[in-house]
Amino acid sequence: MWCGRTRALLRVSGLWPTGVLGRRPLNCSAASLAGSNSPRCWNCGGLGGPLRGDRFFCPQCRALQPPDPTRDYFSLLDCNRSFRVDTAKLQHRYQQLQRLIHPDFFSQRSQTEKDFSEKHSTLVNDAYQTLLAPLSRGLYLLKLCGVEIPEGTDYEMDSQFLMEIMEINEKLAEAQGETAMKEMESIVRAKQKELTDNVSRAFERDDFEKAKELLTKMRYFSNVEEKIKLKKIPL
Ligand SMILES: *[C@@H]1O[C@H](CO)[C@@H](O)[C@H](O)[C@H]1NC(C)=O
Ligand SMILES: *[C@@H]1O[C@H](CO)[C@@H](O)[C@H](O)[C@H]1NC(C)=O
Ligand SMILES: *[C@@H]1O[C@H](CO)[C@@H](O)[C@H](O)[C@H]1NC(C)=O
């Protein structure tokens, strides 16, 4: 009955699943070993020597080195490759890195170092934003584990969940005034919290299929969050 209507509406809105990814062999325990055969310094030609500190500067001439493409966000921000992160530590590390490589500190240096610092800074920002929010962190972690959820391709969702999303969207469309909007926000926030806790447990069990399903649900709710934000902007 309502199931047909749900399907039709979701298909129209582009939310209906068009395919489910097959399973791929997973290996998430591989450590992110970066720079084990470290390249020569672009400036003085010296070898990196024993890896030290943050690996950003040549130990001999102190010139800023280019970003290491083999390094993932978790390694860059000094976190364990895990869904559970300490956000206070994450922020601290982010600020520490920006104090090392931010372009403001390279205005008197060579163009090459200026360019590298721009690249480092962008990378550090992306890493921080990605690991800070549970949804993007979870999706990134899944990707490192070889599981991707392509944009626009939704996981096969149960109809009960799809109904729940439809109802929330209807409620949001009808919501008027600050109190009603606050109520919507707290409903969605509670949902995201519950889903985040469950994603965390799924990753702890290495249950990537479950994590993928839960993260897809989080994506639906973050769409709702976006709509709430838009509706709050006074016309
Ligand atoms: C996963 O990667 C680690 C480290 O590279 C390796 O020791 C382990 O054997 C791999 N496990 C599987 C199941 O391939
Ligand atoms: C990473 O995990 C190890 C082992 O589980 C733990 O001892 C260590 O404190 C963790 N490090 C961080 C930065 O959370
Ligand atoms: C989260 O996990 C609990 C316990 O397994 C379950 O009862 C609940 O329905 C789950 N919530 C969501 C939104 O998946």
CSV table of C-alpha atoms and ligand atoms in Angstrom, one decimal:
chain,number,residue,atom,x,y,z
A,1,MET,CA,0.0,0.0,0.0
A,2,TRP,CA,2.2,2.9,1.2
A,3,CYS,CA,5.1,0.9,0.1
A,4,GLY,CA,4.3,1.5,-3.6
A,5,ARG,CA,4.0,5.2,-2.9
A,6,THR,CA,7.2,5.3,-1.0
A,7,ARG,CA,9.0,3.6,-3.9
A,8,ALA,CA,7.5,5.8,-6.5
A,9,LEU,CA,8.5,9.0,-4.6
A,10,LEU,CA,12.0,7.8,-3.8
A,11,ARG,CA,12.5,6.9,-7.4
A,12,VAL,CA,11.4,10.3,-8.6
A,13,SER,CA,13.6,12.0,-6.0
A,14,GLY,CA,16.6,9.8,-7.1
A,15,LEU,CA,16.8,8.1,-3.8
A,16,TRP,CA,15.9,4.7,-4.9
A,17,PRO,CA,18.8,2.2,-4.9
A,18,THR,CA,20.1,1.4,-8.3
A,19,GLY,CA,22.5,-1.3,-7.3
A,20,VAL,CA,24.3,-2.8,-4.4
A,21,LEU,CA,28.0,-3.2,-4.3
A,22,GLY,CA,29.5,-6.7,-4.3
A,23,ARG,CA,31.8,-7.7,-1.5
A,24,ARG,CA,35.4,-7.2,-1.9
A,25,PRO,CA,38.2,-8.8,0.1
A,26,LEU,CA,38.8,-6.5,3.0
A,27,ASN,CA,42.0,-5.8,4.9
A,28,CYS,CA,41.8,-3.0,7.2
A,29,SER,CA,44.5,-3.9,9.6
A,30,ALA,CA,47.2,-2.9,7.2
A,31,ALA,CA,49.1,-0.1,8.9
A,32,SER,CA,49.6,3.1,7.0
A,33,LEU,CA,53.3,2.9,6.5
A,34,ALA,CA,54.4,6.1,4.9
A,35,GLY,CA,57.7,7.1,3.5
A,36,SER,CA,59.5,3.9,4.5
A,37,ASN,CA,61.9,4.5,1.6
A,38,SER,CA,61.9,8.2,2.0
A,39,PRO,CA,62.8,10.2,-1.2
A,40,ARG,CA,65.7,12.7,-1.4
A,41,CYS,CA,65.1,16.2,-0.4
A,42,TRP,CA,64.1,18.3,-3.4
A,43,ASN,CA,66.3,21.2,-2.1
A,44,CYS,CA,69.7,19.8,-0.9
A,45,GLY,CA,69.4,16.3,-2.3
A,46,GLY,CA,70.0,14.7,1.1
A,47,LEU,CA,68.2,11.6,2.2
A,48,GLY,CA,65.5,12.0,4.8
A,49,GLY,CA,67.5,10.0,7.2
A,50,PRO,CA,65.7,8.3,10.1
A,51,LEU,CA,62.1,9.4,10.1
A,52,ARG,CA,61.5,11.9,12.7
A,53,GLY,CA,58.8,14.1,14.0
A,54,ASP,CA,56.4,15.1,11.4
A,55,ARG,CA,58.4,14.3,8.3
A,56,PHE,CA,57.6,17.7,6.8
A,57,PHE,CA,61.0,19.2,6.8
A,58,CYS,CA,64.4,17.9,5.5
A,59,PRO,CA,66.4,17.0,8.6
A,60,GLN,CA,69.5,18.5,6.9
A,61,CYS,CA,68.5,21.8,5.3
A,62,ARG,CA,65.1,22.2,7.0
A,63,ALA,CA,63.3,22.8,3.6
A,64,LEU,CA,59.6,22.0,3.6
A,65,GLN,CA,59.0,18.7,1.7
A,66,PRO,CA,56.0,17.9,-0.5
A,67,PRO,CA,53.1,16.0,1.0
A,68,ASP,CA,53.5,12.3,1.2
A,69,PRO,CA,50.9,10.8,-1.1
A,70,THR,CA,51.0,7.4,0.7
A,71,ARG,CA,49.9,9.0,4.0
A,72,ASP,CA,46.2,8.7,4.9
A,73,TYR,CA,44.2,11.1,7.0
A,74,PHE,CA,44.4,9.0,10.2
A,75,SER,CA,48.2,8.9,10.0
A,76,LEU,CA,48.4,12.6,9.1
A,77,LEU,CA,46.4,13.5,12.2
A,78,ASP,CA,48.1,11.0,14.4
A,79,CYS,CA,45.0,8.9,15.1
A,80,ASN,CA,44.5,5.2,15.2
A,81,ARG,CA,42.7,4.0,12.2
A,82,SER,CA,39.5,3.6,14.0
A,83,PHE,CA,36.0,5.0,14.0
A,84,ARG,CA,36.4,6.1,17.5
A,85,VAL,CA,38.4,9.3,17.6
A,86,ASP,CA,39.2,11.7,20.4
A,87,THR,CA,37.9,15.0,18.8
A,88,ALA,CA,39.8,17.1,21.4
A,89,LYS,CA,43.0,15.4,20.4
A,90,LEU,CA,42.1,15.7,16.7
A,91,GLN,CA,41.6,19.4,17.1
A,92,HIS,CA,44.9,19.8,19.0
A,93,ARG,CA,46.8,17.9,16.3
A,94,TYR,CA,45.1,20.0,13.6
A,95,GLN,CA,46.2,23.2,15.2
A,96,GLN,CA,49.7,21.9,15.8
A,97,LEU,CA,50.1,21.0,12.1
A,98,GLN,CA,48.7,24.3,10.9
A,99,ARG,CA,51.3,26.0,13.1
A,100,LEU,CA,54.0,24.1,11.2
A,101,ILE,CA,52.8,24.3,7.6
A,102,HIS,CA,50.4,27.2,7.2
A,103,PRO,CA,51.2,29.4,4.2
A,104,ASP,CA,51.4,32.5,6.5
A,105,PHE,CA,54.7,31.1,7.8
A,106,PHE,CA,56.2,30.7,4.3
A,107,SER,CA,55.8,34.2,2.9
A,108,GLN,CA,59.5,34.8,3.1
A,109,ARG,CA,60.5,31.4,1.6
A,110,SER,CA,61.0,30.1,-1.9
A,111,GLN,CA,58.0,29.6,-4.3
A,112,THR,CA,58.5,25.8,-4.1
A,113,GLU,CA,58.0,25.9,-0.3
A,114,LYS,CA,55.1,28.3,-0.6
A,115,ASP,CA,53.4,25.9,-3.0
A,116,PHE,CA,54.1,22.9,-0.8
A,117,SER,CA,52.7,24.7,2.3
A,118,GLU,CA,49.5,25.5,0.3
A,119,LYS,CA,49.2,21.8,-0.5
A,120,HIS,CA,49.9,20.7,3.0
A,121,SER,CA,47.5,23.2,4.5
A,122,THR,CA,44.6,22.1,2.1
A,123,LEU,CA,45.3,18.4,2.9
A,124,VAL,CA,45.4,19.0,6.7
A,125,ASN,CA,42.1,20.9,6.4
A,126,ASP,CA,40.5,18.1,4.4
A,127,ALA,CA,41.7,15.5,6.8
A,128,TYR,CA,40.4,17.4,9.8
A,129,GLN,CA,37.0,18.1,8.3
A,130,THR,CA,36.7,14.5,7.1
A,131,LEU,CA,37.7,12.9,10.5
A,132,LEU,CA,35.7,15.3,12.6
A,133,ALA,CA,32.2,14.5,11.4
A,134,PRO,CA,31.1,10.9,12.1
A,135,LEU,CA,29.5,10.4,8.7
A,136,SER,CA,32.4,11.5,6.6
A,137,ARG,CA,34.8,9.7,9.0
A,138,GLY,CA,32.9,6.5,8.7
A,139,LEU,CA,32.7,6.7,4.9
A,140,TYR,CA,36.4,7.4,4.7
A,141,LEU,CA,37.3,4.5,7.0
A,142,LEU,CA,35.1,2.2,4.9
A,143,LYS,CA,36.9,3.4,1.8
A,144,LEU,CA,40.3,2.6,3.3
A,145,CYS,CA,38.9,-0.9,4.1
A,146,GLY,CA,37.9,-1.3,0.4
A,147,VAL,CA,34.2,-0.6,0.7
A,148,GLU,CA,32.8,2.3,-1.2
A,149,ILE,CA,29.3,3.8,-1.4
A,150,PRO,CA,29.2,5.6,-4.7
A,151,GLU,CA,27.4,9.0,-4.7
A,152,GLY,CA,23.8,8.6,-5.9
A,153,THR,CA,23.7,4.9,-5.4
A,154,ASP,CA,21.8,4.0,-2.3
A,155,TYR,CA,22.0,0.8,-0.4
A,156,GLU,CA,18.9,-1.4,-0.4
A,157,MET,CA,17.0,0.1,2.5
A,158,ASP,CA,14.2,-1.6,4.4
A,159,SER,CA,10.8,-0.1,3.7
A,160,GLN,CA,10.3,0.6,7.4
A,161,PHE,CA,13.3,2.9,7.4
A,162,LEU,CA,12.2,4.6,4.1
A,163,MET,CA,8.8,5.2,5.7
A,164,GLU,CA,10.5,6.8,8.7
A,165,ILE,CA,12.4,9.2,6.5
A,166,MET,CA,9.3,10.0,4.5
A,167,GLU,CA,7.4,10.8,7.7
A,168,ILE,CA,10.2,13.0,9.0
A,169,ASN,CA,10.3,14.9,5.7
A,170,GLU,CA,6.5,15.4,5.8
A,171,LYS,CA,6.8,16.6,9.4
A,172,LEU,CA,9.5,19.0,8.4
A,173,ALA,CA,7.5,20.4,5.5
A,174,GLU,CA,4.6,21.1,7.9
A,175,ALA,CA,6.8,22.5,10.7
A,176,GLN,CA,6.3,26.2,11.4
A,177,GLY,CA,7.9,28.4,14.0
A,178,GLU,CA,10.9,28.1,16.2
A,179,THR,CA,9.6,25.5,18.6
A,180,ALA,CA,8.6,23.1,15.8
A,181,MET,CA,12.0,23.5,14.1
A,182,LYS,CA,13.8,22.9,17.4
A,183,GLU,CA,11.8,19.7,17.9
A,184,MET,CA,12.7,18.5,14.4
A,185,GLU,CA,16.4,19.2,15.1
A,186,SER,CA,16.4,17.3,18.3
A,187,ILE,CA,14.6,14.3,16.7
A,188,VAL,CA,17.2,14.2,14.0
A,189,ARG,CA,20.1,14.8,16.4
A,190,ALA,CA,19.0,11.9,18.6
A,191,LYS,CA,18.8,9.6,15.6
A,192,GLN,CA,22.3,10.6,14.4
A,193,LYS,CA,23.6,9.9,17.9
A,194,GLU,CA,22.1,6.5,18.0
A,195,LEU,CA,23.3,5.6,14.5
A,196,THR,CA,26.8,6.9,15.3
A,197,ASP,CA,27.0,4.6,18.4
A,198,ASN,CA,25.8,1.7,16.3
A,199,VAL,CA,28.3,2.4,13.5
A,200,SER,CA,31.0,2.5,16.2
A,201,ARG,CA,30.0,-1.0,17.4
A,202,ALA,CA,29.8,-2.3,13.8
A,203,PHE,CA,33.4,-1.1,13.1
A,204,GLU,CA,34.6,-2.7,16.4
A,205,ARG,CA,33.2,-6.0,15.2
A,206,ASP,CA,34.8,-5.5,11.7
A,207,ASP,CA,31.2,-5.7,10.4
A,208,PHE,CA,31.7,-3.5,7.4
A,209,GLU,CA,28.4,-4.5,5.7
A,210,LYS,CA,26.5,-3.3,8.8
A,211,ALA,CA,28.6,-0.1,9.0
A,212,LYS,CA,27.8,0.6,5.4
A,213,GLU,CA,24.1,0.1,6.0
A,214,LEU,CA,24.1,2.4,9.1
A,215,LEU,CA,26.2,5.1,7.3
A,216,THR,CA,23.8,5.1,4.4
A,217,LYS,CA,21.0,5.8,7.0
A,218,MET,CA,23.1,8.6,8.4
A,219,ARG,CA,23.4,10.0,5.0
A,220,TYR,CA,19.6,10.2,4.7
A,221,PHE,CA,19.4,12.0,8.0
A,222,SER,CA,22.1,14.4,7.1
A,223,ASN,CA,20.0,15.3,4.0
A,224,VAL,CA,17.2,16.1,6.5
A,225,GLU,CA,19.6,18.2,8.5
A,226,GLU,CA,20.5,20.2,5.4
A,227,LYS,CA,16.8,20.8,4.7
A,228,ILE,CA,16.3,22.0,8.3
A,229,LYS,CA,19.2,24.4,7.9
A,230,LEU,CA,17.8,25.8,4.7
A,231,LYS,CA,14.3,26.2,6.2
A,232,LYS,CA,15.8,28.1,9.1
A,233,ILE,CA,17.3,30.8,6.8
A,234,PRO,CA,14.8,33.7,6.9
A,235,LEU,CA,13.6,34.6,3.4
B,1,LIG,C1,46.2,-7.7,6.1
B,1,LIG,O1,47.4,-6.9,6.1
B,1,LIG,C2,48.3,-7.2,7.1
B,1,LIG,C3,49.4,-6.1,7.0
B,1,LIG,O2,49.8,-5.8,5.7
B,1,LIG,C4,48.9,-8.6,6.8
B,1,LIG,O3,49.8,-8.9,7.8
B,1,LIG,C5,47.7,-9.6,6.9
B,1,LIG,O4,48.1,-10.8,6.6
B,1,LIG,C6,46.6,-9.2,5.9
B,1,LIG,N1,45.4,-10.0,6.2
B,1,LIG,C7,44.7,-10.5,5.2
B,1,LIG,C8,43.5,-11.3,5.6
B,1,LIG,O5,45.0,-10.4,4.0
B,2,LIG,C1,45.8,3.6,19.6
B,2,LIG,O1,45.6,2.3,20.0
B,2,LIG,C2,46.5,1.7,20.9
B,2,LIG,C3,46.2,0.3,21.1
B,2,LIG,O2,44.8,0.0,21.1
B,2,LIG,C4,46.4,2.5,22.2
B,2,LIG,O3,47.3,2.0,23.2
B,2,LIG,C5,46.7,4.0,21.9
B,2,LIG,O4,46.5,4.8,23.1
B,2,LIG,C6,45.8,4.5,20.8
B,2,LIG,N1,46.3,5.8,20.4
B,2,LIG,C7,45.5,6.9,20.3
B,2,LIG,C8,46.1,8.2,19.9
B,2,LIG,O5,44.3,6.9,20.6
B,3,LIG,C1,21.1,0.5,17.4
B,3,LIG,O1,21.4,-0.7,18.0
B,3,LIG,C2,20.5,-1.1,19.0
B,3,LIG,C3,21.0,-2.3,19.7
B,3,LIG,O2,21.5,-3.3,18.8
B,3,LIG,C4,19.1,-1.4,18.3
B,3,LIG,O3,18.2,-1.7,19.2
B,3,LIG,C5,18.7,-0.1,17.5
B,3,LIG,O4,17.5,-0.3,16.8
B,3,LIG,C6,19.8,0.4,16.6
B,3,LIG,N1,19.4,1.7,16.1
B,3,LIG,C7,19.5,2.0,14.8
B,3,LIG,C8,19.0,3.4,14.4
B,3,LIG,O5,20.0,1.3,14.0
